[in-house]
XYZ file of C-alpha atoms in Angstrom:
595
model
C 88.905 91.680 79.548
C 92.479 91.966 78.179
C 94.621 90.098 79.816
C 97.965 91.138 81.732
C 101.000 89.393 79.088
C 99.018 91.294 75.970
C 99.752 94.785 77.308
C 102.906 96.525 76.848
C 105.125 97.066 79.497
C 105.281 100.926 81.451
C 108.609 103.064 80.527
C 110.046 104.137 84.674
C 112.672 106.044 85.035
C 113.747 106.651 88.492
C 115.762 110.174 88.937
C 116.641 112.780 91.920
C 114.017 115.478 92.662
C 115.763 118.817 92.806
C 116.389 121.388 90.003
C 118.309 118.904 88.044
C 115.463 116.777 87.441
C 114.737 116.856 84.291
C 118.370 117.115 82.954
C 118.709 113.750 84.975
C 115.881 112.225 83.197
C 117.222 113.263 79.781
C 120.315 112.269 79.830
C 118.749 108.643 81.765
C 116.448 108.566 78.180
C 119.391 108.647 75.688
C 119.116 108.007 72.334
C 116.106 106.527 72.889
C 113.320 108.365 71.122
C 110.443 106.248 71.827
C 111.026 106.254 75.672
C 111.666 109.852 75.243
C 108.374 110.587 73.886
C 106.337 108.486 76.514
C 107.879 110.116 78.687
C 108.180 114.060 77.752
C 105.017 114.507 75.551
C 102.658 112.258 76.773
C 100.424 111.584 79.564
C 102.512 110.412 82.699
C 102.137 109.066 86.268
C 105.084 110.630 88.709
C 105.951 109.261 92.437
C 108.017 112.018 94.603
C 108.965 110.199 97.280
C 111.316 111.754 100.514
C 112.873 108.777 102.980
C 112.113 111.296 106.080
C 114.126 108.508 108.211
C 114.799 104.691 107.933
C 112.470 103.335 105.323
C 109.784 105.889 106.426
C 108.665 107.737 103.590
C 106.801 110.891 102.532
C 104.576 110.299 99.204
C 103.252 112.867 96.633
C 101.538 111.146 93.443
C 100.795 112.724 90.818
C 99.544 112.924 86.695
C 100.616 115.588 83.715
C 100.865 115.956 80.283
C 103.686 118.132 80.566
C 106.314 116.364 83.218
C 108.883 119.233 82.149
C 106.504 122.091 83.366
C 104.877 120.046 86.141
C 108.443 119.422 87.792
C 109.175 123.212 87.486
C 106.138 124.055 88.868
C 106.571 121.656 92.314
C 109.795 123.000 92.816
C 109.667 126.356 91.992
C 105.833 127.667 92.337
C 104.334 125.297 94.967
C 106.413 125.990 97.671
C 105.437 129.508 98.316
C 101.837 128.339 99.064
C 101.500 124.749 100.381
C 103.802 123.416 103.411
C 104.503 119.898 102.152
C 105.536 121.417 98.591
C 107.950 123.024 100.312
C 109.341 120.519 102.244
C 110.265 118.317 99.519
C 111.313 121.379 97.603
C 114.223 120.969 100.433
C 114.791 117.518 101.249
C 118.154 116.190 100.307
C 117.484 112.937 99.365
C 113.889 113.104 97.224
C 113.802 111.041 94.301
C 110.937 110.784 91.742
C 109.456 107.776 89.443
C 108.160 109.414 86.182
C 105.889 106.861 84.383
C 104.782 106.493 80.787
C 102.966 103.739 79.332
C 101.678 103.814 74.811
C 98.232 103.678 75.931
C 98.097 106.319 78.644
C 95.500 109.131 78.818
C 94.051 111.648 80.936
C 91.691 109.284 82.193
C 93.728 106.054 82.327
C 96.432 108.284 84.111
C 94.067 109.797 86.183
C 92.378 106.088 87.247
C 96.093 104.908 87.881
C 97.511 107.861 89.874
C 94.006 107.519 91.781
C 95.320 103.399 92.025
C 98.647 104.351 93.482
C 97.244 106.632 95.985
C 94.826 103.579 97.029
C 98.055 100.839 97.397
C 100.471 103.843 98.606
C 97.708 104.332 101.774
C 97.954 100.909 102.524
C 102.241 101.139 102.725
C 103.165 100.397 106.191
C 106.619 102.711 105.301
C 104.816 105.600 103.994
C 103.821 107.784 106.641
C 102.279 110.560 104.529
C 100.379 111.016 101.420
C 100.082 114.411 99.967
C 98.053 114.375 96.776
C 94.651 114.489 98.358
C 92.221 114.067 95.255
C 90.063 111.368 94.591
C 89.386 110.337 91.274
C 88.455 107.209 89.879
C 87.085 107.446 86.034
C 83.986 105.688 85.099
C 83.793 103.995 81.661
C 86.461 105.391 78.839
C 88.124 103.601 75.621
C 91.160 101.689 77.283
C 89.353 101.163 80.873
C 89.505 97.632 80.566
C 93.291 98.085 80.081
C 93.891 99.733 83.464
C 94.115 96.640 85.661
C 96.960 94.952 83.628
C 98.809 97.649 82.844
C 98.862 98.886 86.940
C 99.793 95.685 88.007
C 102.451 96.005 85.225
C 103.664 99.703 86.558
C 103.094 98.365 90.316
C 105.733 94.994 89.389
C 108.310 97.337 88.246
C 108.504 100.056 90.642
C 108.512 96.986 93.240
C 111.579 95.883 91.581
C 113.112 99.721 92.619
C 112.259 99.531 95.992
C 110.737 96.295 97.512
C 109.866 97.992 100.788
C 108.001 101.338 99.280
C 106.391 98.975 96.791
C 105.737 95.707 98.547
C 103.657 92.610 97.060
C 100.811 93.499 95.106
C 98.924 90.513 97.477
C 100.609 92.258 100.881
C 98.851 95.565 99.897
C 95.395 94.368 99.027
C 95.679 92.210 102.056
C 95.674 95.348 104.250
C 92.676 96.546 106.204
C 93.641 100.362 105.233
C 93.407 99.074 101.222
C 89.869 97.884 102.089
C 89.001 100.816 103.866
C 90.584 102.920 102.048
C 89.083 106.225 100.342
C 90.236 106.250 97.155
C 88.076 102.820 95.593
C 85.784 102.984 92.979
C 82.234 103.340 94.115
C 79.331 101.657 92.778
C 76.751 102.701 91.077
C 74.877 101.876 94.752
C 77.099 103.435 96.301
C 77.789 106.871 93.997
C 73.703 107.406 94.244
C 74.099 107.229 98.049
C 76.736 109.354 98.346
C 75.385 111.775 96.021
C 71.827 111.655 98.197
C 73.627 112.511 101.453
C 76.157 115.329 100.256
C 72.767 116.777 98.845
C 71.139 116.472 102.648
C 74.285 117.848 104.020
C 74.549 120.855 101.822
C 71.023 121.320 103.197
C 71.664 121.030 106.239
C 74.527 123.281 106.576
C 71.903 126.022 105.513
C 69.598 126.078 108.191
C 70.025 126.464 112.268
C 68.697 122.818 113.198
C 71.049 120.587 114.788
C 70.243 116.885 114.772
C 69.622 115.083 111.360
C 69.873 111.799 111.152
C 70.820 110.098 108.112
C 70.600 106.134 108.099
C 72.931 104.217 105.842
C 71.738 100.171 106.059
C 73.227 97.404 104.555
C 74.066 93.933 105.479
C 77.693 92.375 106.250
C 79.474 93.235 103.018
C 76.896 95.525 101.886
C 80.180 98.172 101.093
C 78.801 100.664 103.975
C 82.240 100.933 105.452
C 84.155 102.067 101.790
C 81.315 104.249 101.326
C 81.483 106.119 104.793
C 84.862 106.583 104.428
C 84.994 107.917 101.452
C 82.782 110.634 102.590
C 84.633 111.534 105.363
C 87.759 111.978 102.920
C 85.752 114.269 100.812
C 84.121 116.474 103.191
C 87.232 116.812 104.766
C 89.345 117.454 101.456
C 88.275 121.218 101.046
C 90.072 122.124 104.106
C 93.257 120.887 103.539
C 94.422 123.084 100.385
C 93.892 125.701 102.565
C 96.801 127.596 103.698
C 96.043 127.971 107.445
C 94.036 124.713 107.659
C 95.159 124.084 110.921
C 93.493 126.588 112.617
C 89.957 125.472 110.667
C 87.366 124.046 112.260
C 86.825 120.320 110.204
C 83.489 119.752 108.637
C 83.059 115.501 109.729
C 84.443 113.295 112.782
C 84.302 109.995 112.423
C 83.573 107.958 115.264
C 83.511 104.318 115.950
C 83.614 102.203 119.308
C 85.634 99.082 117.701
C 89.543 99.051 118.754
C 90.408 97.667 115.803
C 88.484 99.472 113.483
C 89.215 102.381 114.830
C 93.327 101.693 113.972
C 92.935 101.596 110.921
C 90.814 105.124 110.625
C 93.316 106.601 112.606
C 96.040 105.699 110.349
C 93.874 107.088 107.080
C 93.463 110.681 109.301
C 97.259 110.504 109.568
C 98.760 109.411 106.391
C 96.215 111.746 104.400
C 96.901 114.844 106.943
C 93.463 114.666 108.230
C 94.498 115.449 111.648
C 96.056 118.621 110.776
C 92.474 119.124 111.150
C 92.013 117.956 114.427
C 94.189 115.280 116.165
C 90.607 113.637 117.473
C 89.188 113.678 114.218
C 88.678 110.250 114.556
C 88.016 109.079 117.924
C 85.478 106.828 119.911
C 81.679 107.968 120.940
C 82.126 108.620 124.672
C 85.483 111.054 124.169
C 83.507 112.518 121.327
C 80.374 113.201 123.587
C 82.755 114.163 126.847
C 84.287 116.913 124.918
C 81.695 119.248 122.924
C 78.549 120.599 124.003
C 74.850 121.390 122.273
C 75.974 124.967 122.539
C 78.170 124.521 120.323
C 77.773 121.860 117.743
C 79.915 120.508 114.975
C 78.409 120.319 111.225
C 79.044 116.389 110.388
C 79.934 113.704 112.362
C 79.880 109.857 110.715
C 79.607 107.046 112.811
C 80.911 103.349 111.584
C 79.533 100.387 112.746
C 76.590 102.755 114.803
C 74.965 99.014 116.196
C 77.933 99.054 118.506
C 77.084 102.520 119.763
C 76.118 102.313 123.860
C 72.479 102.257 124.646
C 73.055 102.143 128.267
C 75.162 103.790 130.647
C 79.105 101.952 130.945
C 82.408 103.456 131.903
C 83.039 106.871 131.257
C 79.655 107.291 129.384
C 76.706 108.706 131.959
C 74.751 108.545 129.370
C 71.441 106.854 128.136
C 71.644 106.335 124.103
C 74.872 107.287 122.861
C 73.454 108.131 119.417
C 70.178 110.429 120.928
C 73.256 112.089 122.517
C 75.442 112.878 119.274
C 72.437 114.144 117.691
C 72.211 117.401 120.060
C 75.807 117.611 119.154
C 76.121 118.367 115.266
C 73.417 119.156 112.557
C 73.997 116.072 110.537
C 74.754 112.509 112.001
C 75.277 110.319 109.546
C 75.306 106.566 110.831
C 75.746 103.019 108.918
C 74.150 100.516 110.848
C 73.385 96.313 110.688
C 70.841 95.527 113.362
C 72.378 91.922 112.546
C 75.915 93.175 114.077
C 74.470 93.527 117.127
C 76.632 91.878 120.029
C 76.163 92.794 123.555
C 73.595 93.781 125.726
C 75.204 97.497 125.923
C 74.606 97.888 122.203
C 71.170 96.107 121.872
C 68.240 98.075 120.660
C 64.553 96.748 120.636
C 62.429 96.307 117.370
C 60.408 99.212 117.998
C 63.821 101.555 118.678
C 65.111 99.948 115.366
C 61.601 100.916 113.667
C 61.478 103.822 115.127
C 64.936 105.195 113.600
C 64.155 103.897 110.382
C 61.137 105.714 110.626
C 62.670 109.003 111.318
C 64.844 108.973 108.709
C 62.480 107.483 106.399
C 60.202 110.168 107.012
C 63.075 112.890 105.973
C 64.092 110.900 102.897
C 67.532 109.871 104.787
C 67.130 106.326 105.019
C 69.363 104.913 102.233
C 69.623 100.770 101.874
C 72.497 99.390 100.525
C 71.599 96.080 98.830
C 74.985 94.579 97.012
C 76.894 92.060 98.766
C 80.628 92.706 97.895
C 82.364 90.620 100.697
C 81.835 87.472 99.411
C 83.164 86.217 96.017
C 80.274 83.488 96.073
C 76.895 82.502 94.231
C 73.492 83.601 95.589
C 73.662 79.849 96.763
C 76.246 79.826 99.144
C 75.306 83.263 100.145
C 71.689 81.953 100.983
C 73.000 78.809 102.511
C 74.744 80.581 104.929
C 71.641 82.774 105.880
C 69.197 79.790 106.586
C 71.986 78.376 108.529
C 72.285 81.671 111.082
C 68.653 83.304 110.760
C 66.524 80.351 109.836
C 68.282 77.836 111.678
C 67.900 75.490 109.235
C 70.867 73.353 107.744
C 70.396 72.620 103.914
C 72.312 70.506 101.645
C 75.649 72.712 100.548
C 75.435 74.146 97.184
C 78.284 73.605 94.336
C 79.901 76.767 93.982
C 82.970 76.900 91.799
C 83.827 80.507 93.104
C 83.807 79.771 96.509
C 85.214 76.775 99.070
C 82.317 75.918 101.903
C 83.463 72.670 103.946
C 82.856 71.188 107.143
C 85.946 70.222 108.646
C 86.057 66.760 109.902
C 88.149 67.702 113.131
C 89.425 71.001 114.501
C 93.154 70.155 113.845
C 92.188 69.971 109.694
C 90.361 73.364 109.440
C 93.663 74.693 111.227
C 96.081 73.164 109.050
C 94.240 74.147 105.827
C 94.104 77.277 107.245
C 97.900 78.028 107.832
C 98.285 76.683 104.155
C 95.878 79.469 102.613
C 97.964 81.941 104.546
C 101.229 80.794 103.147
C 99.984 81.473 99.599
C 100.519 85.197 99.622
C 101.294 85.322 96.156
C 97.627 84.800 95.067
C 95.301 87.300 95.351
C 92.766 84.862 96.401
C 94.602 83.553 99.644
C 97.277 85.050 101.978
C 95.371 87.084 105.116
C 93.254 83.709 106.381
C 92.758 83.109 109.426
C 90.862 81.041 112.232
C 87.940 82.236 114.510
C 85.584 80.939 116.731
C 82.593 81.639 118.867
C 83.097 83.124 121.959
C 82.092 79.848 124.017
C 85.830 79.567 125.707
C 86.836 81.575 128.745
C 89.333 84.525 127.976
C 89.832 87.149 130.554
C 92.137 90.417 128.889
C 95.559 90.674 130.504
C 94.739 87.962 132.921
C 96.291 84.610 133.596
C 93.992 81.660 133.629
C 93.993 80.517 137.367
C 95.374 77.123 136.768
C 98.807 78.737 135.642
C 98.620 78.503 132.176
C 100.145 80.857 130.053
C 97.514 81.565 127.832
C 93.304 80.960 127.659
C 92.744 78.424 125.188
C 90.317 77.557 122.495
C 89.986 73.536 122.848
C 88.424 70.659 121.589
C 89.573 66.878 123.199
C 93.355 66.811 122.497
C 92.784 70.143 120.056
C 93.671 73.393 121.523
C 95.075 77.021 120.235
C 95.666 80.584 121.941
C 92.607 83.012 122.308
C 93.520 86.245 120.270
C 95.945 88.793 121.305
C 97.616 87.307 123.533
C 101.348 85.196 122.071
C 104.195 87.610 122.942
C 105.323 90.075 120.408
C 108.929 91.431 120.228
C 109.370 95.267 120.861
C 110.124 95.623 117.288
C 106.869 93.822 115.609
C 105.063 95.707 118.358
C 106.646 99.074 116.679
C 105.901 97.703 113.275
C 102.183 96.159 114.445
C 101.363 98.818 116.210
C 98.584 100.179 113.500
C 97.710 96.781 112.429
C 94.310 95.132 112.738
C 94.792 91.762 114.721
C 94.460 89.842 111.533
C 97.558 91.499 110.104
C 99.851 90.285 112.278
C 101.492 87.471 111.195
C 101.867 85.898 115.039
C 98.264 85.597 114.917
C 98.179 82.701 112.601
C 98.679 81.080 115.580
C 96.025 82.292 117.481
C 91.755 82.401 117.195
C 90.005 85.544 116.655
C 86.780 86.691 118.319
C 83.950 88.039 116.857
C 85.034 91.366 118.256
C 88.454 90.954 116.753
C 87.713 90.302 113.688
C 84.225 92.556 113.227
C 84.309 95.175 110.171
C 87.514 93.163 108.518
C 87.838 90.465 105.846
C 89.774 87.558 105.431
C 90.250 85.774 102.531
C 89.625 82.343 103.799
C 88.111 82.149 107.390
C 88.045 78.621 109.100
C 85.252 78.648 112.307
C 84.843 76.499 115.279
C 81.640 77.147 116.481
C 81.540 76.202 120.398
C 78.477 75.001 122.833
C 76.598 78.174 122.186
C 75.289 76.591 119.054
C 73.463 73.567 118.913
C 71.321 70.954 116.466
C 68.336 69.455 118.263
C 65.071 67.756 116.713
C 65.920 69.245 113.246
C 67.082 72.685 113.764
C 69.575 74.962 114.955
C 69.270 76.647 118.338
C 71.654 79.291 120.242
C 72.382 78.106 123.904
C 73.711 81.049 126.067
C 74.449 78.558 128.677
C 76.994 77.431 126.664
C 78.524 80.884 126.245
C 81.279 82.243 127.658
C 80.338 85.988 126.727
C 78.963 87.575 129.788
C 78.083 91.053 127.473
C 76.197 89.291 125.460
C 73.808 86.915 127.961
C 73.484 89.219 130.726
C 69.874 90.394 131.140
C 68.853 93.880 129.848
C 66.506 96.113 131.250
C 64.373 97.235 128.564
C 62.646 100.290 127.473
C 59.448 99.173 130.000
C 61.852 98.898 132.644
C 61.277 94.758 132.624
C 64.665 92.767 132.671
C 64.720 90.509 129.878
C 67.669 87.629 128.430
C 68.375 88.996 124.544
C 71.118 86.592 124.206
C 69.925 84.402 121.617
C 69.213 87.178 119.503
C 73.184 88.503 120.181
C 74.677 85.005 119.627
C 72.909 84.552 116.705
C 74.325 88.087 115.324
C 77.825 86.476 116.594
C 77.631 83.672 114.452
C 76.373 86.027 111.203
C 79.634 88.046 111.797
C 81.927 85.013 111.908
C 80.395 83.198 108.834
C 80.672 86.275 106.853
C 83.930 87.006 107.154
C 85.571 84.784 104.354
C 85.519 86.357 100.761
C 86.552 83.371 98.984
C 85.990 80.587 101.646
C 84.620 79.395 105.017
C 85.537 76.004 106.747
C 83.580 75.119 109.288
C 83.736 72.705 112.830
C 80.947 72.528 114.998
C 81.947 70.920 119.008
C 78.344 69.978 119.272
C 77.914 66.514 118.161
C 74.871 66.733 116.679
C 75.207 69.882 115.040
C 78.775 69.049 113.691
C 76.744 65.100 112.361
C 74.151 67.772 110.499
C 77.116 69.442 108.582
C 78.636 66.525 107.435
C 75.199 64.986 106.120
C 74.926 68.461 104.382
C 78.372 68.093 102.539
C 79.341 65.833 100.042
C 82.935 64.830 99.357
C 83.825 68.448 97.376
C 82.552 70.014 100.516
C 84.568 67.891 103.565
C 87.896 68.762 104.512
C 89.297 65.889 105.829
């Protein structure tokens, strides 16, 4: 691949966006007839950017091979038919990047335009993007060139404006940059999309409500990219429409994690989404306590669909919050990992599971996504880590120069080594690292612990830190957080994450203490749910026979697969148990102990 220092650097010029544009830009471009030509009769990348109020910004990005017309045209043509065209068009402070590089094309510019609108999302100061196409380019002449020469473009324009441009390892960092829209599919991934926009387009045909199309896939499988992606693009059609807020959108998402459910939120409002509908994306139970079988919606996509209900709780009078959303639009599409599964609310038995896949089987709508893109490590590592949860079996670690497994020799190490990966937010493979554990130490939300402490504690002998969410933020981080996953705030370095904090998200390093719910006895692992402290997970559940049965080891077990998955370029580990923790360390040798 050619590497960043032997590409040439990107021409930016940086001028006002009004009629005087391109006068501006001239007389910025001199004598200089090289820069001029990169800039006026090539292919180019533009920015329009409006500061709307302080360091809150409205985005528009853009490609041409004619930035002369292509101004003209914004300011003089667009207006009369689109909204946002014309409220730049007026804005007194708009200022636009025009961007040239030797080696542009219409497909490199179109990959990097596509690029900026991927990093741009992910902008806590941009509150609005209005180019609304998605359109990575598949295999062309200089498409090995197009990493290098956007980090090249992405340096410079931070060097204009820090705060519209941050840190190339800030934005890819972000939980809306790996959920965002605009990545690159697979070839996986393109097939499956391709298979259900040909179902839906079906669908949409005929008078049948209730199709259910099954996306599978394990942790880092690329299910979540995927679904949102889709709901971009079925969405897309209706917002170049003139009177789109009046239309009826084609897709809801829906999805019944908090913190997941941020960060979709904030994609529906930076891309204009809900212009379509303010609940566009919103959780199951509003979803089903606000339409009705009479009159049913065309798509609705459902994230993370093992954490749908299968019981009555709350607001939801319900039985199967999925059998319910099927009488309520004529395609459901869901992505589901029966090994995500964490409460007793959620839990479905094998038949039910069979029984789905069946169904959709059947229609040709069961679609298995195989790749694991999470985690930047050898089939090894990967498979070391699946004995460990599903075959409860501890073998020796692997040697994997890609990725860092190590048992921590003490709780207070795996922290430590921890908050160092998290300083290093220059690198690209550490910054957002954080540490986790099992849910085996009380925490009660918004409640003091009765013996007057100020916060519930993860602990181990003289070894303690905060449970998640709880250390004070000021009013201003809680302004600037508010959007945030709980991994993204930088107070929470100081805290542990949950499994249900940290569920759908990445880190790049994730250090685990795994509590008394997990044990090593006569050779193998078991899961203890006496030694939980998760009441929705070891609670019996009445199953479909009407017995009352424990499913808790099955739910701790997914618990543990969630936490251990987590890391995409390392996973320390400290186990309480004494036994277990004695296993780990005869598994590692020295390159695997962190001392």
């Amino acid at each position: 691949m050619t590497k960043t220092n032997n590409v040439s650097s990107p021409v930016i010029k940086e001028v006002s966006y009004n009629k005087n544009s391109i006068d501006e830009l001239l007389s910025s471009l001199g004598t200089n007839n090289k820069k001029s030509e990169l800039l006026l009769d090539y292919p180019t990348v533009y920015i329009i950017h409006d500061e709307e109020q302080s360091q809150k910004y409205t985005v528009y990005v853009g490609e041409t091979t004619d930035i002369r017309r292509r101004t003209n045209q914004h300011l003089l043509e667009d207006p009369n038919t689109r909204e946002d065209w014309n409220q730049l068009s007026h804005a007194k402070d708009a200022r636009m990047f025009v961007i040239g590089h030797p080696h542009f094309n219409k497909s490199l510019t179109l990959d990097v335009e596509n690029q900026l609108m991927m990093y741009l999302l992910s902008v806590d100061s941009i509150t609005q993007i209005n180019n609304r196409r998605t359109n990575p380019q598949n295999q062309y002449y200089t498409a090995d060139e197009m990493k290098p020469i956007f980090s090249k473009i992405w340096r410079k324009l931070h060097g204009y404006d820090a705060n519209l441009f941050p840190l190339e390892s800030i934005i890819r960092d972000s939980a809306l940059f790996k959920a965002s829209p605009f990545h690159q599919l697979t070839n996986e991934q393109v097939l499956a999309k391709q298979l259900i926009t040909d179902k839906i387009e079906l669908a949409m045909s005929r008078p049948e409500v209730g199709q259910l199309i099954m996306v599978e896939g394990d942790a880092g499988a690329g299910k979540t990219v995927l679904l949102s992606n889709l709901f971009y693009d079925l969405n897309e059609d209706l917002l170049s429409q003139n009177n789109f807020s009046e239309a009826s959108p084609h897709a809801y998402l829906l999805i019944n994690h908090e913190q997941q459910l941020k960060v979709y939120e904030q994609i529906a409002q930076k891309l204009g989404l809900t212009r379509l509908d303010e609940k566009i994306v919103t959780k199951p139970t509003n979803f089903i306590n606000n339409h009705t079988s009479e009159n049913p919606v065309d798509i609705i996509l459902i994230d993370e669909a093992h954490l749908l209900w299968t019981q009555g709780k709350q607001s939801y009078r319900g039985k199967n919050q999925l059998q319910d959303l099927l009488k309520l639009a004529k395609v459901v599409i869901v992505v589901f990992d029966q090994h995500q599964v964490l409460k007793t609310v959620e839990y479905l038995e094998a038949d039910q599971i069979n029984e789905l896949e069946r169904q959709s089987k059947d229609n040709g709508n069961l679609i298995q996504l195989k790749n694991q893109m999470r985690m930047d490590a050898n089939l090894n590592t990967i498979d070391w880590i699946t004995d460990f949860v599903f075959n409860q079996a501890i073998k020796t670690i692997p040697h994997d120069a890609k990725y860092e497994l190590k048992i921590a020799t003490n709780p207070q190490s795996l922290q430590n080594e921890i908050q160092k990966k998290a300083k290093d937010t220059e690198s690209n493979k550490h910054g957002l690292s954080r540490v986790l554990a099992t849910f085996d130490w009380k925490y009660v939300n918004q409640k003091k612990p009765e013996d007057g402490s100020d916060y519930w504690y993860v602990s181990d002998g003289d070894w303690s830190m905060p449970w998640n969410l709880q250390l004070p933020r000021t009013r201003k981080q809680n302004q600037a957080e508010r959007g945030l996953s709980w991994a993204e705030q930088p107070e929470t370095i100081n805290e542990v994450g949950s499994t249900y904090t940290i569920q759908g998200f990445d880190l790049n390093f994730a250090g685990v203490i795994i509590g008394e719910s997990v044990k090593y006895r006569n050779g193998h692992i078991i899961f203890d749910p006496a030694g939980s402290k998760d009441k929705t997970a070891t609670q019996k559940r009445t199953l479909s026979d009407g017995t009352k049965a424990r499913v808790a080891e099955d739910l701790l077990r997914n618990q543990l697969n969630v936490l251990l998955t987590r890391g995409v370029h390392g996973l320390y580990l400290y186990a309480v148990d004494k036994e277990l923790q004695q296993a780990l360390l005869n598994a590692a040798n020295a390159q695997h102990r962190l001392e």
